[in-house]
Every structure is written in C-alpha cells, then in structure tokens.
Amino acid sequence: GAVVSQHPSRVICKSGTSVKIECRSLDFQATTMFWYRQFPKQSLMLMATSNEGSKATYEQGVEKDKFLINHASLTLSTLTVTSAHPEDSSFYICSASRSGEAFFGQGTRLTVV
Amino acid sequence: AQSVTQLGSHVSVSEGALVLLRCNYSSSVPPYLFWYVQYPNQGLQLLLKYTSAATLVKGINGFEAEFKKSETSFHLTKPSAHMSDAAEYFCAVSENAGGTSYGKLTFGQGTILTVHP
C-alpha cells in the first residue's frame, strides 16, 4: 500500500507560538491531501482539503488564518497552527488519496502549554 | 450531505467470541464505505472498504462487513475475537463522486472494542 508520513509525531509548544506539521506521500504523488483533527475520545473531523498549487478549502468553522495550509509540491502538505492556544491541543492526522483509497499519516499529538 | 452513526461507543467481548460493530450511514449519492482501526496515538489503518462491487467485503485480520442498502448499514464482524483486536474502530463514508472526493471522509463517532481473556 501507499505510505504517508507525518512529522513530528509529538510536539509540545508554548502558548502563542506557531507549530508546523508536515505530511508527505512517500511513494506516490498526491494532488489532494486532507487534514483532520481528533479531540480526546472523539471522532476525526475534517478541517480542510489541501490542493497542490492552490488554496486550501476549509470546512465550516475552521479558521483559515489560524490553520495555515501549504501544498507546494505533489508530495508535501504542511499545516501550521499559528498563535497556538491550549484549546488547540489535539491529535492532527493527514491523509492522501490514491486510486480511491485514503492513506493516513501516523498523526501528530500537539500539546500547547 | 453524508453522515455516519456508530451504535455503541464501547463494545466488550470475550476472546473467541463474535465481534459485531454497528454502522449506519446517510448519503445523498451512492457511497463508498470504510472501516478503519486506530491504536492509541497512531494513525488509521484501513480494515476494508465497499466501493459498489460485492456487498460482502472481506478485509484484513479476519474482519468482514456487509453493505445493506435497504438498511443503510455497513456492520463490521469478526467470527472470533483476539486480544490484539482491542482498539478503536471507525466507520467512514465518502461520496462516490470521484476526483478529489476520494479520501474526503466523514467519520462515525468510533467504537472502542475491548477483548477479555
């Protein structure tokens, strides 16, 4: 199967700082990637669709100025949480599609202190 | 619009017993349906998927699921539970519309499966 790598797996940052999370498709090209957020004991909620070479499409209620998405190449999408606050602490997971199937990264546990 | 409902946030079975995790969906177009497993602090692993071919879908680790259009259900089963099956399971739906819709998933609330010795 296809491999999607997400980095870092865990990050702790101070309130007010920014954190960048990378999502890479290692063995295939992905024109579209997806970013999800999962709060403790809850399901995954789609945050945004990342499109290579164009602006991301955000789901309702997701602040695009806070969650900056860049998809500059066919194998890399980045999510930057700007001016992070404790309520942004969550598990962030990316996915990339190939042949009608979504492949997920390992996830990033963000803790804002 | 599409949605997924997983009945039962927690399911507990004995080792060797039947596993049944329930999933009902709502979709305005023919859906693609998926079951994923998630271990703590890890990403999601695909167990199986329904993409409008055979209604009984077999997946990895002995799991299978049956698509029932009349019941809008896609329940996950395994004849005999193993301790290693203990994890959280998510049912998901994707619009069968092709293009960038592939991979844009709507997830159910998840079901935590506990397996007792």
PDB file of C-alpha atoms in Angstrom:
ATOM      1  CA  GLY A   1       0.000   0.000   0.000  1.00  0.00           C
ATOM      2  CA  ALA A   2       0.890   3.651  -0.261  1.00  0.00           C
ATOM      3  CA  VAL A   3       2.813   5.316   2.546  1.00  0.00           C
ATOM      4  CA  VAL A   4       2.024   8.662   4.093  1.00  0.00           C
ATOM      5  CA  SER A   5       4.474  10.018   6.617  1.00  0.00           C
ATOM      6  CA  GLN A   6       3.611  12.695   9.129  1.00  0.00           C
ATOM      7  CA  HIS A   7       6.125  14.629  11.203  1.00  0.00           C
ATOM      8  CA  PRO A   8       6.507  15.272  14.058  1.00  0.00           C
ATOM      9  CA  SER A   9       4.608  12.574  15.914  1.00  0.00           C
ATOM     10  CA  ARG A  10       4.528  14.622  19.093  1.00  0.00           C
ATOM     11  CA  VAL A  11       5.128  18.284  19.785  1.00  0.00           C
ATOM     12  CA  ILE A  12       4.798  20.459  22.832  1.00  0.00           C
ATOM     13  CA  CYS A  13       4.795  24.198  22.338  1.00  0.00           C
ATOM     14  CA  LYS A  14       4.211  27.291  24.387  1.00  0.00           C
ATOM     15  CA  SER A  15       1.021  29.250  24.088  1.00  0.00           C
ATOM     16  CA  GLY A  16       1.328  31.945  21.446  1.00  0.00           C
ATOM     17  CA  THR A  17       3.907  30.174  19.311  1.00  0.00           C
ATOM     18  CA  SER A  18       3.407  28.509  15.950  1.00  0.00           C
ATOM     19  CA  VAL A  19       3.838  24.859  15.062  1.00  0.00           C
ATOM     20  CA  LYS A  20       4.293  23.289  11.637  1.00  0.00           C
ATOM     21  CA  ILE A  21       3.224  19.744  10.848  1.00  0.00           C
ATOM     22  CA  GLU A  22       4.359  18.011   7.683  1.00  0.00           C
ATOM     23  CA  CYS A  23       2.531  15.381   5.692  1.00  0.00           C
ATOM     24  CA  ARG A  24       4.400  13.552   2.949  1.00  0.00           C
ATOM     25  CA  SER A  25       3.307  10.949   0.456  1.00  0.00           C
ATOM     26  CA  LEU A  26       6.438   8.829   0.166  1.00  0.00           C
ATOM     27  CA  ASP A  27       5.764   6.645  -2.836  1.00  0.00           C
ATOM     28  CA  PHE A  28       3.075   8.409  -4.813  1.00  0.00           C
ATOM     29  CA  GLN A  29       2.018  11.865  -5.871  1.00  0.00           C
ATOM     30  CA  ALA A  30      -0.964  13.405  -4.170  1.00  0.00           C
ATOM     31  CA  THR A  31      -2.647  16.412  -5.700  1.00  0.00           C
ATOM     32  CA  THR A  32      -5.054  16.412  -2.798  1.00  0.00           C
ATOM     33  CA  MET A  33      -4.433  15.827   0.875  1.00  0.00           C
ATOM     34  CA  PHE A  34      -6.762  16.143   3.818  1.00  0.00           C
ATOM     35  CA  TRP A  35      -6.230  17.373   7.352  1.00  0.00           C
ATOM     36  CA  TYR A  36      -8.277  16.040  10.244  1.00  0.00           C
ATOM     37  CA  ARG A  37      -8.391  16.879  13.920  1.00  0.00           C
ATOM     38  CA  GLN A  38      -9.308  14.451  16.654  1.00  0.00           C
ATOM     39  CA  PHE A  39     -10.063  15.628  20.176  1.00  0.00           C
ATOM     40  CA  PRO A  40      -9.739  13.142  23.028  1.00  0.00           C
ATOM     41  CA  LYS A  41     -12.389  10.448  22.960  1.00  0.00           C
ATOM     42  CA  GLN A  42     -13.945  11.949  19.845  1.00  0.00           C
ATOM     43  CA  SER A  43     -14.025  11.154  16.187  1.00  0.00           C
ATOM     44  CA  LEU A  44     -11.986  12.672  13.404  1.00  0.00           C
ATOM     45  CA  MET A  45     -13.278  15.898  11.982  1.00  0.00           C
ATOM     46  CA  LEU A  46     -12.189  17.140   8.592  1.00  0.00           C
ATOM     47  CA  MET A  47     -10.514  20.518   8.865  1.00  0.00           C
ATOM     48  CA  ALA A  48      -9.501  21.253   5.311  1.00  0.00           C
ATOM     49  CA  THR A  49      -8.712  19.907   1.891  1.00  0.00           C
ATOM     50  CA  SER A  50      -5.222  20.737   0.718  1.00  0.00           C
ATOM     51  CA  ASN A  51      -4.841  21.224  -3.027  1.00  0.00           C
ATOM     52  CA  GLU A  52      -1.449  21.243  -4.702  1.00  0.00           C
ATOM     53  CA  GLY A  53      -0.692  24.605  -6.194  1.00  0.00           C
ATOM     54  CA  SER A  54      -3.836  26.325  -4.996  1.00  0.00           C
ATOM     55  CA  LYS A  55      -5.556  27.493  -1.851  1.00  0.00           C
ATOM     56  CA  ALA A  56      -6.855  25.012   0.651  1.00  0.00           C
ATOM     57  CA  THR A  57     -10.559  24.526   1.143  1.00  0.00           C
ATOM     58  CA  TYR A  58     -11.574  24.848   4.779  1.00  0.00           C
ATOM     59  CA  GLU A  59     -14.551  23.254   6.455  1.00  0.00           C
ATOM     60  CA  GLN A  60     -17.103  25.436   8.136  1.00  0.00           C
ATOM     61  CA  GLY A  61     -15.925  26.700  11.482  1.00  0.00           C
ATOM     62  CA  VAL A  62     -12.217  26.199  10.822  1.00  0.00           C
ATOM     63  CA  GLU A  63     -10.224  29.424  10.920  1.00  0.00           C
ATOM     64  CA  LYS A  64      -8.073  29.602   7.815  1.00  0.00           C
ATOM     65  CA  ASP A  65      -5.855  32.306   9.286  1.00  0.00           C
ATOM     66  CA  LYS A  66      -5.109  30.155  12.281  1.00  0.00           C
ATOM     67  CA  PHE A  67      -4.568  26.877  10.483  1.00  0.00           C
ATOM     68  CA  LEU A  68      -2.363  27.695   7.524  1.00  0.00           C
ATOM     69  CA  ILE A  69      -2.088  25.003   4.894  1.00  0.00           C
ATOM     70  CA  ASN A  70       0.532  24.920   2.177  1.00  0.00           C
ATOM     71  CA  HIS A  71       0.670  22.273  -0.528  1.00  0.00           C
ATOM     72  CA  ALA A  72       3.621  23.393  -2.592  1.00  0.00           C
ATOM     73  CA  SER A  73       4.520  20.050  -4.128  1.00  0.00           C
ATOM     74  CA  LEU A  74       2.821  16.830  -5.121  1.00  0.00           C
ATOM     75  CA  THR A  75       4.261  15.010  -2.132  1.00  0.00           C
ATOM     76  CA  LEU A  76       4.137  17.531   0.696  1.00  0.00           C
ATOM     77  CA  SER A  77       1.432  19.393   2.540  1.00  0.00           C
ATOM     78  CA  THR A  78       2.059  21.381   5.705  1.00  0.00           C
ATOM     79  CA  LEU A  79      -0.303  22.535   8.407  1.00  0.00           C
ATOM     80  CA  THR A  80       0.854  25.436  10.559  1.00  0.00           C
ATOM     81  CA  VAL A  81      -1.025  26.162  13.749  1.00  0.00           C
ATOM     82  CA  THR A  82      -0.402  29.844  14.349  1.00  0.00           C
ATOM     83  CA  SER A  83      -0.517  31.504  17.747  1.00  0.00           C
ATOM     84  CA  ALA A  84      -1.385  28.224  19.351  1.00  0.00           C
ATOM     85  CA  HIS A  85      -3.502  28.110  22.478  1.00  0.00           C
ATOM     86  CA  PRO A  86      -4.222  25.249  24.880  1.00  0.00           C
ATOM     87  CA  GLU A  87      -7.576  24.630  23.204  1.00  0.00           C
ATOM     88  CA  ASP A  88      -5.679  23.774  20.023  1.00  0.00           C
ATOM     89  CA  SER A  89      -4.186  20.770  21.774  1.00  0.00           C
ATOM     90  CA  SER A  90      -5.360  17.802  19.780  1.00  0.00           C
ATOM     91  CA  PHE A  91      -4.352  14.921  17.541  1.00  0.00           C
ATOM     92  CA  TYR A  92      -3.906  16.059  13.958  1.00  0.00           C
ATOM     93  CA  ILE A  93      -3.949  13.497  11.141  1.00  0.00           C
ATOM     94  CA  CYS A  94      -3.389  13.926   7.446  1.00  0.00           C
ATOM     95  CA  SER A  95      -4.379  11.689   4.596  1.00  0.00           C
ATOM     96  CA  ALA A  96      -3.662  11.429   0.916  1.00  0.00           C
ATOM     97  CA  SER A  97      -5.686   9.634  -1.701  1.00  0.00           C
ATOM     98  CA  ARG A  98      -4.585   7.198  -4.336  1.00  0.00           C
ATOM     99  CA  SER A  99      -6.845   5.123  -6.537  1.00  0.00           C
ATOM    100  CA  GLY A 100      -9.934   5.808  -4.472  1.00  0.00           C
ATOM    101  CA  GLU A 101      -8.409   4.985  -1.120  1.00  0.00           C
ATOM    102  CA  ALA A 102      -7.256   7.307   1.634  1.00  0.00           C
ATOM    103  CA  PHE A 103      -3.921   6.609   3.290  1.00  0.00           C
ATOM    104  CA  PHE A 104      -3.320   8.179   6.661  1.00  0.00           C
ATOM    105  CA  GLY A 105      -0.247   9.517   8.341  1.00  0.00           C
ATOM    106  CA  GLN A 106       0.679   8.430  11.825  1.00  0.00           C
ATOM    107  CA  GLY A 107      -0.777  11.564  13.359  1.00  0.00           C
ATOM    108  CA  THR A 108       0.708  14.399  15.405  1.00  0.00           C
ATOM    109  CA  ARG A 109      -0.095  14.885  19.066  1.00  0.00           C
ATOM    110  CA  LEU A 110       0.033  18.638  19.722  1.00  0.00           C
ATOM    111  CA  THR A 111       0.112  19.869  23.280  1.00  0.00           C
ATOM    112  CA  VAL A 112       0.047  23.595  23.901  1.00  0.00           C
ATOM    113  CA  VAL A 113       1.150  24.648  27.373  1.00  0.00           C
TER     114      VAL A 113
ATOM    115  CA  ALA B   1     -24.600  15.665   2.759  1.00  0.00           C
ATOM    116  CA  GLN B   2     -23.484  12.473   4.384  1.00  0.00           C
ATOM    117  CA  SER B   3     -23.252  11.174   7.916  1.00  0.00           C
ATOM    118  CA  VAL B   4     -22.273   8.067   9.813  1.00  0.00           C
ATOM    119  CA  THR B   5     -23.673   6.711  13.060  1.00  0.00           C
ATOM    120  CA  GLN B   6     -21.911   4.020  15.021  1.00  0.00           C
ATOM    121  CA  LEU B   7     -24.179   2.412  17.565  1.00  0.00           C
ATOM    122  CA  GLY B   8     -22.349   1.783  20.788  1.00  0.00           C
ATOM    123  CA  SER B   9     -19.305   3.759  21.812  1.00  0.00           C
ATOM    124  CA  HIS B  10     -17.945   0.744  23.696  1.00  0.00           C
ATOM    125  CA  VAL B  11     -18.245  -2.945  22.885  1.00  0.00           C
ATOM    126  CA  SER B  12     -16.798  -5.640  25.109  1.00  0.00           C
ATOM    127  CA  VAL B  13     -16.413  -9.271  24.075  1.00  0.00           C
ATOM    128  CA  SER B  14     -14.610 -12.333  25.322  1.00  0.00           C
ATOM    129  CA  GLU B  15     -11.694 -13.756  23.417  1.00  0.00           C
ATOM    130  CA  GLY B  16     -13.043 -16.141  20.807  1.00  0.00           C
ATOM    131  CA  ALA B  17     -16.468 -14.554  20.722  1.00  0.00           C
ATOM    132  CA  LEU B  18     -18.167 -12.904  17.769  1.00  0.00           C
ATOM    133  CA  VAL B  19     -17.380  -9.254  17.184  1.00  0.00           C
ATOM    134  CA  LEU B  20     -20.169  -7.053  15.816  1.00  0.00           C
ATOM    135  CA  LEU B  21     -19.659  -3.319  15.414  1.00  0.00           C
ATOM    136  CA  ARG B  22     -22.607  -1.435  14.002  1.00  0.00           C
ATOM    137  CA  CYS B  23     -22.533   1.346  11.447  1.00  0.00           C
ATOM    138  CA  ASN B  24     -25.368   3.138   9.692  1.00  0.00           C
ATOM    139  CA  TYR B  25     -24.821   5.789   7.067  1.00  0.00           C
ATOM    140  CA  SER B  26     -26.677   8.522   5.282  1.00  0.00           C
ATOM    141  CA  SER B  27     -25.638   9.685   1.854  1.00  0.00           C
ATOM    142  CA  SER B  28     -27.340  11.528  -0.973  1.00  0.00           C
ATOM    143  CA  VAL B  29     -25.282   9.634  -3.556  1.00  0.00           C
ATOM    144  CA  PRO B  30     -24.073   6.041  -3.762  1.00  0.00           C
ATOM    145  CA  PRO B  31     -21.455   5.852  -1.051  1.00  0.00           C
ATOM    146  CA  TYR B  32     -18.052   4.411  -0.596  1.00  0.00           C
ATOM    147  CA  LEU B  33     -17.847   2.938   2.903  1.00  0.00           C
ATOM    148  CA  PHE B  34     -14.821   2.145   5.003  1.00  0.00           C
ATOM    149  CA  TRP B  35     -13.832   0.656   8.311  1.00  0.00           C
ATOM    150  CA  TYR B  36     -10.629   1.817   9.961  1.00  0.00           C
ATOM    151  CA  VAL B  37      -8.860   0.694  13.120  1.00  0.00           C
ATOM    152  CA  GLN B  38      -6.882   3.038  15.335  1.00  0.00           C
ATOM    153  CA  TYR B  39      -4.488   2.053  18.069  1.00  0.00           C
ATOM    154  CA  PRO B  40      -3.627   4.620  20.764  1.00  0.00           C
ATOM    155  CA  ASN B  41      -1.718   7.639  19.467  1.00  0.00           C
ATOM    156  CA  GLN B  42      -1.478   6.192  15.991  1.00  0.00           C
ATOM    157  CA  GLY B  43      -2.989   6.922  12.632  1.00  0.00           C
ATOM    158  CA  LEU B  44      -5.711   4.914  10.989  1.00  0.00           C
ATOM    159  CA  GLN B  45      -5.318   1.578   9.283  1.00  0.00           C
ATOM    160  CA  LEU B  46      -7.812   0.505   6.667  1.00  0.00           C
ATOM    161  CA  LEU B  47      -9.594  -2.744   7.507  1.00  0.00           C
ATOM    162  CA  LEU B  48     -11.843  -2.934   4.482  1.00  0.00           C
ATOM    163  CA  LYS B  49     -13.839  -0.885   2.045  1.00  0.00           C
ATOM    164  CA  TYR B  50     -17.010  -1.076  -0.021  1.00  0.00           C
ATOM    165  CA  THR B  51     -16.844   0.570  -3.426  1.00  0.00           C
ATOM    166  CA  SER B  52     -20.037  -0.628  -5.139  1.00  0.00           C
ATOM    167  CA  ALA B  53     -18.774  -4.066  -6.073  1.00  0.00           C
ATOM    168  CA  ALA B  54     -19.568  -7.104  -3.909  1.00  0.00           C
ATOM    169  CA  THR B  55     -21.817  -6.285  -0.972  1.00  0.00           C
ATOM    170  CA  LEU B  56     -19.939  -8.645   1.351  1.00  0.00           C
ATOM    171  CA  VAL B  57     -16.471  -7.276   1.792  1.00  0.00           C
ATOM    172  CA  LYS B  58     -13.609  -9.166   3.367  1.00  0.00           C
ATOM    173  CA  GLY B  59     -10.769  -7.277   4.968  1.00  0.00           C
ATOM    174  CA  ILE B  60      -7.618  -7.826   6.897  1.00  0.00           C
ATOM    175  CA  ASN B  61      -7.272  -9.703  10.185  1.00  0.00           C
ATOM    176  CA  GLY B  62     -10.402 -11.764   9.586  1.00  0.00           C
ATOM    177  CA  PHE B  63     -12.833  -8.851   9.530  1.00  0.00           C
ATOM    178  CA  GLU B  64     -15.673  -8.523   7.085  1.00  0.00           C
ATOM    179  CA  ALA B  65     -18.601  -6.213   6.529  1.00  0.00           C
ATOM    180  CA  GLU B  66     -21.811  -6.373   4.562  1.00  0.00           C
ATOM    181  CA  PHE B  67     -23.303  -3.434   2.713  1.00  0.00           C
ATOM    182  CA  LYS B  68     -27.090  -3.421   3.039  1.00  0.00           C
ATOM    183  CA  LYS B  69     -28.602  -0.619   1.037  1.00  0.00           C
ATOM    184  CA  SER B  70     -32.140  -1.245   2.313  1.00  0.00           C
ATOM    185  CA  GLU B  71     -30.936  -0.835   5.875  1.00  0.00           C
ATOM    186  CA  THR B  72     -28.288   1.802   5.096  1.00  0.00           C
ATOM    187  CA  SER B  73     -25.927  -0.282   7.167  1.00  0.00           C
ATOM    188  CA  PHE B  74     -22.340  -1.469   6.940  1.00  0.00           C
ATOM    189  CA  HIS B  75     -21.755  -3.506  10.090  1.00  0.00           C
ATOM    190  CA  LEU B  76     -18.324  -4.932  10.834  1.00  0.00           C
ATOM    191  CA  THR B  77     -17.970  -8.507  12.049  1.00  0.00           C
ATOM    192  CA  LYS B  78     -15.315 -10.998  13.001  1.00  0.00           C
ATOM    193  CA  PRO B  79     -16.191 -14.583  13.961  1.00  0.00           C
ATOM    194  CA  SER B  80     -13.631 -14.942  16.733  1.00  0.00           C
ATOM    195  CA  ALA B  81     -12.084 -12.064  18.658  1.00  0.00           C
ATOM    196  CA  HIS B  82      -8.406 -11.947  19.528  1.00  0.00           C
ATOM    197  CA  MET B  83      -6.809  -9.905  22.265  1.00  0.00           C
ATOM    198  CA  SER B  84      -4.939  -7.993  19.580  1.00  0.00           C
ATOM    199  CA  ASP B  85      -8.256  -6.735  18.159  1.00  0.00           C
ATOM    200  CA  ALA B  86      -8.674  -4.391  21.108  1.00  0.00           C
ATOM    201  CA  ALA B  87      -8.624  -0.909  19.586  1.00  0.00           C
ATOM    202  CA  GLU B  88     -10.931   1.829  18.395  1.00  0.00           C
ATOM    203  CA  TYR B  89     -12.824   1.304  15.173  1.00  0.00           C
ATOM    204  CA  PHE B  90     -14.190   3.964  12.886  1.00  0.00           C
ATOM    205  CA  CYS B  91     -16.734   3.653  10.143  1.00  0.00           C
ATOM    206  CA  ALA B  92     -16.463   6.274   7.413  1.00  0.00           C
ATOM    207  CA  VAL B  93     -18.281   7.306   4.274  1.00  0.00           C
ATOM    208  CA  SER B  94     -17.054   9.037   1.159  1.00  0.00           C
ATOM    209  CA  GLU B  95     -19.191  10.306  -1.670  1.00  0.00           C
ATOM    210  CA  ASN B  96     -18.830   8.115  -4.713  1.00  0.00           C
ATOM    211  CA  ALA B  97     -18.273  11.119  -6.885  1.00  0.00           C
ATOM    212  CA  GLY B  98     -14.727  10.561  -7.980  1.00  0.00           C
ATOM    213  CA  GLY B  99     -11.990  13.107  -8.295  1.00  0.00           C
ATOM    214  CA  THR B 100     -10.985  14.886  -5.147  1.00  0.00           C
ATOM    215  CA  SER B 101     -13.916  13.451  -3.196  1.00  0.00           C
ATOM    216  CA  TYR B 102     -11.886  10.307  -2.772  1.00  0.00           C
ATOM    217  CA  GLY B 103     -10.346  10.494   0.649  1.00  0.00           C
ATOM    218  CA  LYS B 104     -12.671  13.211   1.927  1.00  0.00           C
ATOM    219  CA  LEU B 105     -14.224  11.137   4.636  1.00  0.00           C
ATOM    220  CA  THR B 106     -16.965  11.628   7.150  1.00  0.00           C
ATOM    221  CA  PHE B 107     -16.321   9.507  10.218  1.00  0.00           C
ATOM    222  CA  GLY B 108     -18.576   7.965  12.782  1.00  0.00           C
ATOM    223  CA  GLN B 109     -18.033   8.570  16.449  1.00  0.00           C
ATOM    224  CA  GLY B 110     -15.904   5.482  16.883  1.00  0.00           C
ATOM    225  CA  THR B 111     -16.374   2.275  18.853  1.00  0.00           C
ATOM    226  CA  ILE B 112     -13.844   1.111  21.386  1.00  0.00           C
ATOM    227  CA  LEU B 113     -13.553  -2.663  21.334  1.00  0.00           C
ATOM    228  CA  THR B 114     -12.386  -4.381  24.494  1.00  0.00           C
ATOM    229  CA  VAL B 115     -11.481  -8.066  24.411  1.00  0.00           C
ATOM    230  CA  HIS B 116     -11.474 -10.001  27.673  1.00  0.00           C
ATOM    231  CA  PRO B 117      -9.400 -13.159  28.216  1.00  0.00           C
TER     232      PRO B 117
END
